[in-house]
Amino acid sequence: MASRFLSSRTHGWQFSALALSTSLLLGLPMQAAQAAGSAAKVAIATTPIPATMSQLYAFKLDDGQDGRTELVRGSDGAWYGVTIGGTGDYLHGAMFRLNDKGIVKMLAGFPGNETMGGQPGSTPVEGADGALYGTTQLGGANNYGTVYRFDKKTHEVKTLHAFSPLQPFAIVSYTFLTAGPDGWLYGTSANDGSSDNGMIFKLRTDGSGYQVLHDFSGGGDDGAHPLAAMMLSQDGWLYGTTRSGGDSNVGVIFRLNPADGTFQIVNQMHSGGEQDPALSSASLIEDDDGNLYGVSEYGGEFGDGAVFKRGTDGTITTLSSFIHHGVHPYGPTTKLARSADGVLFGTTRWGGHNKRGVLYAIKPKNNTFQILHNFGEGGKQDGRFPWGGTTLAADGNLYGMTAGGGSKYSNGTLYKVTLTP
């Protein structure tokens, strides 16, 4: 049975993106920051996390451009990523590599034609064979997107599957992959299926065996429009979110058992009140104890987004609420990262001191929120609009990509945030 959401108010405290750790984080005097925090009943971080932002690369005119996904750390130690645009050979996107010496190389382009897809808008995943697998939004035999395989040694992009629009006016396919425990690829599609509400599918890494596992119907009994990849939990199930559908039509949390295809709705968004999370467009993450964490673009105390935790008993607690006001960030849509000591890191692509998005940290143990970086702080030289979220690497630092900024051409950047203990 679906569990209800519990607000942070239940636990006697509230905090939101109004919470500031120092007077410099949002460019406000500390007195003003404290006043804002008091008005919103938020927690002010008194021991901020030191963070230093470094630009690793600014995309050039002849590169891929406009990166909207996470970076992926390959088994070879290099970082890989995709862009959805560019020029020349990379007009409809590129696959690139960032090595440990900071050198970036464009490896392959996505032409978006009948044989190969274009605009790879989802984060690639690495298979057991070391290859990268991903999806494109257009191109392929039906010009409706593809599933592809990228060989890191030969740099060959091979189309494994071409999607077919089931609705007559469908233009772009939004699909996302997860590597399953059985060697299959499992995917979600936001706007496919018999009723255009999305679906869950799987296929082998050679492209064979494609089949639909669940056809979302929307309404009160099912979710609709999953806009993120599923997460493989330690319990063996794949967990995901939808942006709509469910009792309040603001999304659900679902799970699917890869072993037998069993599908279940495990939580309804907004089931505990208006301050609960709503409309999630991000993948979930899991801690060692089996708790899940996620974000929602709307809902929360002020209606402008929330960070939440789903306990092992199925109860969901709102950890932080965002507010669309002044220089404050709002509307989180990217997957969280989590450190070994439980700190959560995330990005918003809107709001912040420069209205270009922020990188934030949350310490659930003492209920504090901190802005680590306001994107666009250095003008055009700084990255802007971190659509793809941030990744915590084994070296203890954060790595990510922005869709804009970096130079006068504003083609986007690759960045590193050094977290000093």
GROMACS .gro file of C-alpha atoms in nm:
model
  421
    1MET     CA    1   0.000   0.000   0.000
    2ALA     CA    2   0.127   0.347  -0.082
    3SER     CA    3   0.264   0.541   0.215
    4ARG     CA    4   0.187   0.900   0.299
    5PHE     CA    5   0.444   1.179   0.304
    6LEU     CA    6   0.544   1.339   0.633
    7SER     CA    7   0.650   1.703   0.635
    8SER     CA    8   0.954   1.825   0.823
    9ARG     CA    9   0.702   2.012   1.037
   10THR     CA   10   0.618   1.680   1.200
   11HIS     CA   11   0.965   1.672   1.347
   12GLY     CA   12   0.949   2.023   1.489
   13TRP     CA   13   1.182   2.192   1.242
   14GLN     CA   14   1.172   2.339   0.895
   15PHE     CA   15   1.441   2.463   0.661
   16SER     CA   16   1.451   2.566   0.300
   17ALA     CA   17   1.673   2.710   0.033
   18LEU     CA   18   1.650   3.038   0.222
   19ALA     CA   19   1.899   2.889   0.468
   20LEU     CA   20   2.244   3.045   0.427
   21SER     CA   21   2.574   2.935   0.574
   22THR     CA   22   2.769   3.260   0.540
   23SER     CA   23   2.695   3.616   0.440
   24LEU     CA   24   2.875   3.559   0.110
   25LEU     CA   25   2.686   3.255  -0.013
   26LEU     CA   26   2.403   3.451  -0.169
   27GLY     CA   27   2.565   3.791  -0.160
   28LEU     CA   28   2.351   3.906   0.132
   29PRO     CA   29   2.467   4.065   0.457
   30MET     CA   30   2.453   3.812   0.740
   31GLN     CA   31   2.193   4.024   0.920
   32ALA     CA   32   1.966   4.008   0.614
   33ALA     CA   33   2.034   3.636   0.573
   34GLN     CA   34   1.939   3.568   0.934
   35ALA     CA   35   1.625   3.776   0.898
   36ALA     CA   36   1.525   3.581   0.587
   37GLY     CA   37   1.598   3.256   0.761
   38SER     CA   38   1.395   3.355   1.066
   39ALA     CA   39   1.100   3.455   0.852
   40ALA     CA   40   1.099   3.118   0.678
   41LYS     CA   41   1.185   2.914   0.988
   42VAL     CA   42   1.501   2.774   0.835
   43ALA     CA   43   1.825   2.642   0.975
   44ILE     CA   44   2.138   2.850   0.928
   45ALA     CA   45   2.454   2.642   0.877
   46THR     CA   46   2.712   2.761   1.130
   47THR     CA   47   2.987   2.526   1.011
   48PRO     CA   48   2.987   2.562   0.631
   49ILE     CA   49   3.154   2.313   0.400
   50PRO     CA   50   3.458   2.475   0.233
   51ALA     CA   51   3.421   2.445  -0.144
   52THR     CA   52   3.636   2.575  -0.430
   53MET     CA   53   3.497   2.588  -0.783
   54SER     CA   54   3.737   2.523  -1.074
   55GLN     CA   55   3.660   2.530  -1.444
   56LEU     CA   56   3.810   2.225  -1.614
   57TYR     CA   57   3.701   2.306  -1.968
   58ALA     CA   58   3.494   2.555  -2.167
   59PHE     CA   59   3.336   2.408  -2.478
   60LYS     CA   60   3.461   2.570  -2.798
   61LEU     CA   61   3.283   2.670  -3.116
   62ASP     CA   62   3.386   2.349  -3.296
   63ASP     CA   63   3.301   2.122  -3.000
   64GLY     CA   64   2.984   1.965  -2.884
   65GLN     CA   65   2.775   2.219  -2.692
   66ASP     CA   66   2.495   2.235  -2.438
   67GLY     CA   67   2.557   1.946  -2.198
   68ARG     CA   68   2.248   1.854  -1.997
   69THR     CA   69   2.347   1.526  -1.832
   70GLU     CA   70   2.574   1.399  -1.558
   71LEU     CA   71   2.934   1.302  -1.617
   72VAL     CA   72   3.008   0.928  -1.600
   73ARG     CA   73   3.328   0.785  -1.453
   74GLY     CA   74   3.431   0.495  -1.675
   75SER     CA   75   3.605   0.179  -1.557
   76ASP     CA   76   3.915   0.313  -1.737
   77GLY     CA   77   3.928   0.608  -1.495
   78ALA     CA   78   3.824   0.875  -1.747
   79TRP     CA   79   3.513   1.089  -1.738
   80TYR     CA   80   3.264   1.062  -2.024
   81GLY     CA   81   2.973   1.282  -2.119
   82VAL     CA   82   2.740   1.387  -2.398
   83THR     CA   83   2.607   1.714  -2.534
   84ILE     CA   84   2.283   1.765  -2.723
   85GLY     CA   85   2.418   2.022  -2.968
   86GLY     CA   86   2.726   2.158  -3.138
   87THR     CA   87   2.851   2.251  -3.483
   88GLY     CA   88   2.977   2.057  -3.785
   89ASP     CA   89   3.013   1.688  -3.704
   90TYR     CA   90   2.863   1.756  -3.362
   91LEU     CA   91   2.556   1.948  -3.479
   92HIS     CA   92   2.318   1.712  -3.301
   93GLY     CA   93   2.544   1.623  -3.012
   94ALA     CA   94   2.877   1.469  -2.919
   95MET     CA   95   3.036   1.206  -2.696
   96PHE     CA   96   3.349   1.336  -2.523
   97ARG     CA   97   3.614   1.222  -2.275
   98LEU     CA   98   3.789   1.408  -1.993
   99ASN     CA   99   4.107   1.231  -1.879
  100ASP     CA  100   4.290   1.258  -1.548
  101LYS     CA  101   4.523   1.523  -1.698
  102GLY     CA  102   4.231   1.752  -1.770
  103ILE     CA  103   4.242   1.699  -2.148
  104VAL     CA  104   3.904   1.694  -2.322
  105LYS     CA  105   3.856   1.520  -2.655
  106MET     CA  106   3.546   1.494  -2.872
  107LEU     CA  107   3.515   1.123  -2.956
  108ALA     CA  108   3.206   1.092  -3.175
  109GLY     CA  109   2.926   1.297  -3.321
  110PHE     CA  110   2.554   1.221  -3.339
  111PRO     CA  111   2.425   1.318  -3.686
  112GLY     CA  112   2.057   1.258  -3.612
  113ASN     CA  113   1.993   1.081  -3.942
  114GLU     CA  114   1.812   0.760  -4.036
  115THR     CA  115   2.093   0.531  -3.923
  116MET     CA  116   2.212   0.712  -3.611
  117GLY     CA  117   2.034   0.916  -3.348
  118GLY     CA  118   2.082   1.277  -3.249
  119GLN     CA  119   2.058   1.486  -2.932
  120PRO     CA  120   2.167   1.233  -2.667
  121GLY     CA  121   1.975   1.382  -2.378
  122SER     CA  122   2.024   1.112  -2.112
  123THR     CA  123   2.326   1.020  -1.902
  124PRO     CA  124   2.508   0.716  -2.053
  125VAL     CA  125   2.553   0.403  -1.841
  126GLU     CA  126   2.846   0.163  -1.855
  127GLY     CA  127   2.771  -0.199  -1.925
  128ALA     CA  128   2.956  -0.507  -1.801
  129ASP     CA  129   3.149  -0.508  -2.131
  130GLY     CA  130   3.289  -0.160  -2.060
  131ALA     CA  131   3.087   0.004  -2.338
  132LEU     CA  132   2.862   0.304  -2.279
  133TYR     CA  133   2.491   0.281  -2.352
  134GLY     CA  134   2.252   0.569  -2.391
  135THR     CA  135   1.953   0.712  -2.575
  136THR     CA  136   1.891   0.993  -2.820
  137GLN     CA  137   1.588   1.217  -2.855
  138LEU     CA  138   1.565   1.208  -3.233
  139GLY     CA  139   1.704   1.033  -3.541
  140GLY     CA  140   1.697   0.665  -3.622
  141ALA     CA  141   1.476   0.483  -3.868
  142ASN     CA  142   1.162   0.656  -3.741
  143ASN     CA  143   1.326   0.988  -3.646
  144TYR     CA  144   1.202   0.934  -3.293
  145GLY     CA  145   1.520   0.852  -3.105
  146THR     CA  146   1.738   0.550  -3.049
  147VAL     CA  147   1.923   0.333  -2.801
  148TYR     CA  148   2.294   0.331  -2.885
  149ARG     CA  149   2.618   0.159  -2.784
  150PHE     CA  150   2.945   0.353  -2.771
  151ASP     CA  151   3.274   0.159  -2.787
  152LYS     CA  152   3.534   0.346  -2.581
  153LYS     CA  153   3.821   0.188  -2.773
  154THR     CA  154   3.706   0.231  -3.132
  155HIS     CA  155   3.476   0.530  -3.067
  156GLU     CA  156   3.208   0.362  -3.276
  157VAL     CA  157   2.846   0.455  -3.210
  158LYS     CA  158   2.610   0.172  -3.298
  159THR     CA  159   2.232   0.200  -3.304
  160LEU     CA  160   2.074  -0.086  -3.109
  161HIS     CA  161   1.709   0.011  -3.130
  162ALA     CA  162   1.501   0.279  -3.303
  163PHE     CA  163   1.190   0.395  -3.121
  164SER     CA  164   0.858   0.429  -3.300
  165PRO     CA  165   0.606   0.699  -3.206
  166LEU     CA  166   0.271   0.552  -3.110
  167GLN     CA  167   0.096   0.889  -3.121
  168PRO     CA  168   0.061   1.072  -3.455
  169PHE     CA  169   0.202   1.404  -3.335
  170ALA     CA  170   0.491   1.274  -3.124
  171ILE     CA  171   0.814   1.455  -3.215
  172VAL     CA  172   1.081   1.386  -2.953
  173SER     CA  173   1.147   1.075  -2.747
  174TYR     CA  174   1.265   1.125  -2.387
  175THR     CA  175   1.414   0.796  -2.271
  176PHE     CA  176   1.655   0.697  -1.993
  177LEU     CA  177   1.858   0.380  -1.930
  178THR     CA  178   1.969   0.177  -1.628
  179ALA     CA  179   2.204  -0.123  -1.634
  180GLY     CA  180   2.015  -0.413  -1.480
  181PRO     CA  181   2.154  -0.685  -1.251
  182ASP     CA  182   2.092  -0.947  -1.519
  183GLY     CA  183   2.294  -0.778  -1.795
  184TRP     CA  184   1.987  -0.629  -1.966
  185LEU     CA  185   1.928  -0.259  -2.017
  186TYR     CA  186   1.613  -0.122  -1.852
  187GLY     CA  187   1.464   0.204  -1.965
  188THR     CA  188   1.190   0.454  -1.902
  189SER     CA  189   1.021   0.661  -2.170
  190ALA     CA  190   0.837   0.977  -2.073
  191ASN     CA  191   0.592   1.013  -2.359
  192ASP     CA  192   0.546   0.675  -2.524
  193GLY     CA  193   0.312   0.388  -2.460
  194SER     CA  194  -0.041   0.319  -2.574
  195SER     CA  195  -0.180   0.629  -2.400
  196ASP     CA  196   0.124   0.856  -2.439
  197ASN     CA  197   0.184   0.842  -2.060
  198GLY     CA  198   0.521   0.670  -2.080
  199MET     CA  199   0.646   0.315  -2.038
  200ILE     CA  200   0.918   0.089  -1.897
  201PHE     CA  201   1.109  -0.131  -2.140
  202LYS     CA  202   1.411  -0.358  -2.155
  203LEU     CA  203   1.649  -0.493  -2.418
  204ARG     CA  204   1.977  -0.680  -2.437
  205THR     CA  205   2.305  -0.498  -2.491
  206ASP     CA  206   2.316  -0.624  -2.849
  207GLY     CA  207   1.977  -0.464  -2.917
  208SER     CA  208   1.776  -0.786  -2.922
  209GLY     CA  209   1.487  -0.884  -2.697
  210TYR     CA  210   1.319  -0.544  -2.682
  211GLN     CA  211   0.995  -0.559  -2.484
  212VAL     CA  212   0.765  -0.327  -2.293
  213LEU     CA  213   0.736  -0.420  -1.924
  214HIS     CA  214   0.486  -0.159  -1.810
  215ASP     CA  215   0.263   0.083  -1.995
  216PHE     CA  216   0.182   0.382  -1.772
  217SER     CA  217  -0.185   0.475  -1.779
  218GLY     CA  218  -0.191   0.779  -1.551
  219GLY     CA  219  -0.494   0.853  -1.338
  220GLY     CA  220  -0.524   0.771  -0.969
  221ASP     CA  221  -0.406   0.413  -1.001
  222ASP     CA  222  -0.084   0.466  -1.196
  223GLY     CA  223   0.191   0.717  -1.263
  224ALA     CA  224   0.260   0.900  -1.588
  225HIS     CA  225   0.559   1.054  -1.767
  226PRO     CA  226   0.873   0.918  -1.598
  227LEU     CA  227   1.146   1.174  -1.670
  228ALA     CA  228   1.447   1.002  -1.515
  229ALA     CA  229   1.633   0.673  -1.513
  230MET     CA  230   1.541   0.407  -1.259
  231MET     CA  231   1.775   0.321  -0.973
  232LEU     CA  232   1.882  -0.035  -0.889
  233SER     CA  233   1.828  -0.083  -0.515
  234GLN     CA  234   2.012  -0.322  -0.288
  235ASP     CA  235   1.681  -0.509  -0.249
  236GLY     CA  236   1.704  -0.605  -0.618
  237TRP     CA  237   1.418  -0.383  -0.737
  238LEU     CA  238   1.439  -0.088  -0.976
  239TYR     CA  239   1.291   0.230  -0.826
  240GLY     CA  240   1.176   0.534  -1.020
  241THR     CA  241   0.958   0.843  -1.017
  242THR     CA  242   0.697   0.992  -1.247
  243ARG     CA  243   0.621   1.358  -1.300
  244SER     CA  244   0.244   1.315  -1.307
  245GLY     CA  245  -0.028   1.060  -1.248
  246GLY     CA  246  -0.128   0.922  -0.911
  247ASP     CA  247  -0.401   1.032  -0.671
  248SER     CA  248  -0.318   1.403  -0.702
  249ASN     CA  249  -0.175   1.390  -1.056
  250VAL     CA  250   0.163   1.511  -0.929
  251GLY     CA  251   0.353   1.185  -0.958
  252VAL     CA  252   0.436   0.861  -0.781
  253ILE     CA  253   0.730   0.651  -0.674
  254PHE     CA  254   0.723   0.307  -0.833
  255ARG     CA  255   0.935  -0.004  -0.841
  256LEU     CA  256   0.986  -0.292  -1.082
  257ASN     CA  257   1.131  -0.635  -1.012
  258PRO     CA  258   1.371  -0.729  -1.297
  259ALA     CA  259   1.342  -1.095  -1.206
  260ASP     CA  260   0.974  -1.132  -1.298
  261GLY     CA  261   0.856  -0.790  -1.420
  262THR     CA  262   0.635  -0.721  -1.119
  263PHE     CA  263   0.538  -0.352  -1.105
  264GLN     CA  264   0.419  -0.167  -0.792
  265ILE     CA  265   0.328   0.189  -0.692
  266VAL     CA  266   0.492   0.237  -0.352
  267ASN     CA  267   0.425   0.606  -0.280
  268GLN     CA  268   0.184   0.875  -0.395
  269MET     CA  269   0.315   1.231  -0.418
  270HIS     CA  270   0.122   1.491  -0.219
  271SER     CA  271  -0.052   1.219  -0.019
  272GLY     CA  272   0.020   1.396   0.310
  273GLY     CA  273  -0.062   1.755   0.218
  274GLU     CA  274   0.030   2.049   0.000
  275GLN     CA  275   0.378   2.083   0.153
  276ASP     CA  276   0.485   1.739   0.035
  277PRO     CA  277   0.706   1.675  -0.272
  278ALA     CA  278   0.539   1.697  -0.613
  279LEU     CA  279   0.639   1.647  -0.978
  280SER     CA  280   0.974   1.470  -0.954
  281SER     CA  281   1.196   1.466  -1.264
  282ALA     CA  282   1.507   1.312  -1.108
  283SER     CA  283   1.644   0.967  -1.032
  284LEU     CA  284   1.656   0.844  -0.674
  285ILE     CA  285   1.970   0.752  -0.480
  286GLU     CA  286   2.016   0.509  -0.191
  287ASP     CA  287   2.226   0.498   0.127
  288ASP     CA  288   2.381   0.191   0.288
  289ASP     CA  289   2.075   0.137   0.508
  290GLY     CA  290   1.834   0.126   0.216
  291ASN     CA  291   1.687   0.476   0.256
  292LEU     CA  292   1.610   0.656  -0.070
  293TYR     CA  293   1.661   1.027  -0.143
  294GLY     CA  294   1.519   1.242  -0.419
  295VAL     CA  295   1.406   1.586  -0.528
  296SER     CA  296   1.086   1.731  -0.668
  297GLU     CA  297   1.048   2.039  -0.884
  298TYR     CA  298   0.734   2.153  -0.703
  299GLY     CA  299   0.575   2.093  -0.365
  300GLY     CA  300   0.749   2.145  -0.035
  301GLU     CA  301   0.668   2.412   0.222
  302PHE     CA  302   0.656   2.693  -0.035
  303GLY     CA  303   0.551   2.500  -0.343
  304ASP     CA  304   0.880   2.556  -0.527
  305GLY     CA  305   1.050   2.221  -0.480
  306ALA     CA  306   1.176   1.986  -0.212
  307VAL     CA  307   1.445   1.736  -0.115
  308PHE     CA  308   1.296   1.427   0.045
  309LYS     CA  309   1.390   1.097   0.207
  310ARG     CA  310   1.204   0.769   0.176
  311GLY     CA  311   1.272   0.549   0.478
  312THR     CA  312   1.294   0.173   0.469
  313ASP     CA  313   0.941   0.161   0.612
  314GLY     CA  314   0.812   0.352   0.311
  315THR     CA  315   0.754   0.679   0.498
  316ILE     CA  316   0.868   0.989   0.312
  317THR     CA  317   0.994   1.297   0.495
  318THR     CA  318   1.052   1.637   0.338
  319LEU     CA  319   1.407   1.741   0.430
  320SER     CA  320   1.425   2.080   0.261
  321SER     CA  321   1.187   2.315   0.083
  322PHE     CA  322   1.282   2.566  -0.186
  323ILE     CA  323   1.129   2.906  -0.250
  324HIS     CA  324   1.110   3.111  -0.569
  325HIS     CA  325   1.182   3.450  -0.419
  326GLY     CA  326   1.458   3.700  -0.481
  327VAL     CA  327   1.797   3.533  -0.515
  328HIS     CA  328   1.696   3.198  -0.373
  329PRO     CA  329   1.727   2.877  -0.580
  330TYR     CA  330   1.418   2.675  -0.666
  331GLY     CA  331   1.279   2.388  -0.872
  332PRO     CA  332   1.544   2.112  -0.832
  333THR     CA  333   1.530   1.858  -1.116
  334THR     CA  334   1.863   1.673  -1.090
  335LYS     CA  335   1.971   1.358  -0.908
  336LEU     CA  336   2.139   1.402  -0.571
  337ALA     CA  337   2.489   1.286  -0.480
  338ARG     CA  338   2.567   1.160  -0.130
  339SER     CA  339   2.893   1.147   0.066
  340ALA     CA  340   2.994   0.867   0.302
  341ASP     CA  341   2.905   1.085   0.602
  342GLY     CA  342   2.556   1.149   0.470
  343VAL     CA  343   2.587   1.496   0.316
  344LEU     CA  344   2.361   1.542   0.012
  345PHE     CA  345   2.472   1.751  -0.287
  346GLY     CA  346   2.256   1.878  -0.570
  347THR     CA  347   2.199   2.151  -0.825
  348THR     CA  348   1.918   2.373  -0.941
  349ARG     CA  349   1.923   2.518  -1.288
  350TRP     CA  350   1.717   2.819  -1.180
  351GLY     CA  351   1.752   3.086  -0.915
  352GLY     CA  352   2.054   3.182  -0.712
  353HIS     CA  353   2.234   3.513  -0.685
  354ASN     CA  354   2.281   3.533  -1.063
  355LYS     CA  355   1.963   3.347  -1.160
  356ARG     CA  356   2.181   3.086  -1.333
  357GLY     CA  357   2.140   2.801  -1.086
  358VAL     CA  358   2.329   2.686  -0.776
  359LEU     CA  359   2.520   2.396  -0.628
  360TYR     CA  360   2.394   2.318  -0.278
  361ALA     CA  361   2.462   2.085   0.014
  362ILE     CA  362   2.230   1.948   0.283
  363LYS     CA  363   2.333   1.796   0.614
  364PRO     CA  364   2.031   1.590   0.724
  365LYS     CA  365   2.189   1.515   1.063
  366ASN     CA  366   2.167   1.875   1.181
  367ASN     CA  367   1.909   1.997   0.928
  368THR     CA  368   2.120   2.261   0.755
  369PHE     CA  369   2.133   2.383   0.398
  370GLN     CA  370   2.426   2.554   0.227
  371ILE     CA  371   2.485   2.715  -0.112
  372LEU     CA  372   2.828   2.597  -0.229
  373HIS     CA  373   2.834   2.794  -0.554
  374ASN     CA  374   2.619   3.042  -0.744
  375PHE     CA  375   2.666   2.968  -1.113
  376GLY     CA  376   2.740   3.270  -1.328
  377GLU     CA  377   2.934   3.431  -1.042
  378GLY     CA  378   3.226   3.514  -1.269
  379GLY     CA  379   3.015   3.644  -1.554
  380LYS     CA  380   3.038   3.464  -1.887
  381GLN     CA  381   3.356   3.284  -1.777
  382ASP     CA  382   3.167   3.087  -1.515
  383GLY     CA  383   2.935   2.799  -1.602
  384ARG     CA  384   2.562   2.857  -1.609
  385PHE     CA  385   2.254   2.635  -1.589
  386PRO     CA  386   2.373   2.300  -1.441
  387TRP     CA  387   2.098   2.088  -1.597
  388GLY     CA  388   2.270   1.757  -1.539
  389GLY     CA  389   2.344   1.753  -1.168
  390THR     CA  390   2.673   1.681  -0.998
  391THR     CA  391   2.870   1.360  -0.934
  392LEU     CA  392   3.073   1.281  -0.622
  393ALA     CA  393   3.396   1.104  -0.723
  394ALA     CA  394   3.621   0.870  -0.527
  395ASP     CA  395   3.862   1.159  -0.464
  396GLY     CA  396   3.593   1.327  -0.254
  397ASN     CA  397   3.529   1.609  -0.502
  398LEU     CA  398   3.229   1.701  -0.715
  399TYR     CA  399   3.233   1.700  -1.096
  400GLY     CA  400   2.973   1.823  -1.338
  401MET     CA  401   2.874   2.004  -1.653
  402THR     CA  402   2.682   2.320  -1.734
  403ALA     CA  403   2.470   2.391  -2.041
  404GLY     CA  404   2.592   2.750  -2.080
  405GLY     CA  405   2.864   2.992  -1.982
  406GLY     CA  406   3.238   2.934  -1.988
  407SER     CA  407   3.328   3.193  -2.252
  408LYS     CA  408   3.173   3.464  -2.466
  409TYR     CA  409   3.018   3.186  -2.674
  410SER     CA  410   2.840   3.036  -2.370
  411ASN     CA  411   2.866   2.678  -2.495
  412GLY     CA  412   2.893   2.528  -2.148
  413THR     CA  413   3.163   2.404  -1.913
  414LEU     CA  414   3.304   2.110  -1.721
  415TYR     CA  415   3.372   2.190  -1.358
  416LYS     CA  416   3.526   2.050  -1.042
  417VAL     CA  417   3.439   2.151  -0.687
  418THR     CA  418   3.708   2.071  -0.433
  419LEU     CA  419   3.560   1.994  -0.093
  420THR     CA  420   3.818   2.066   0.174
  421PRO     CA  421   3.774   1.859   0.492
   0.00000   0.00000   0.00000
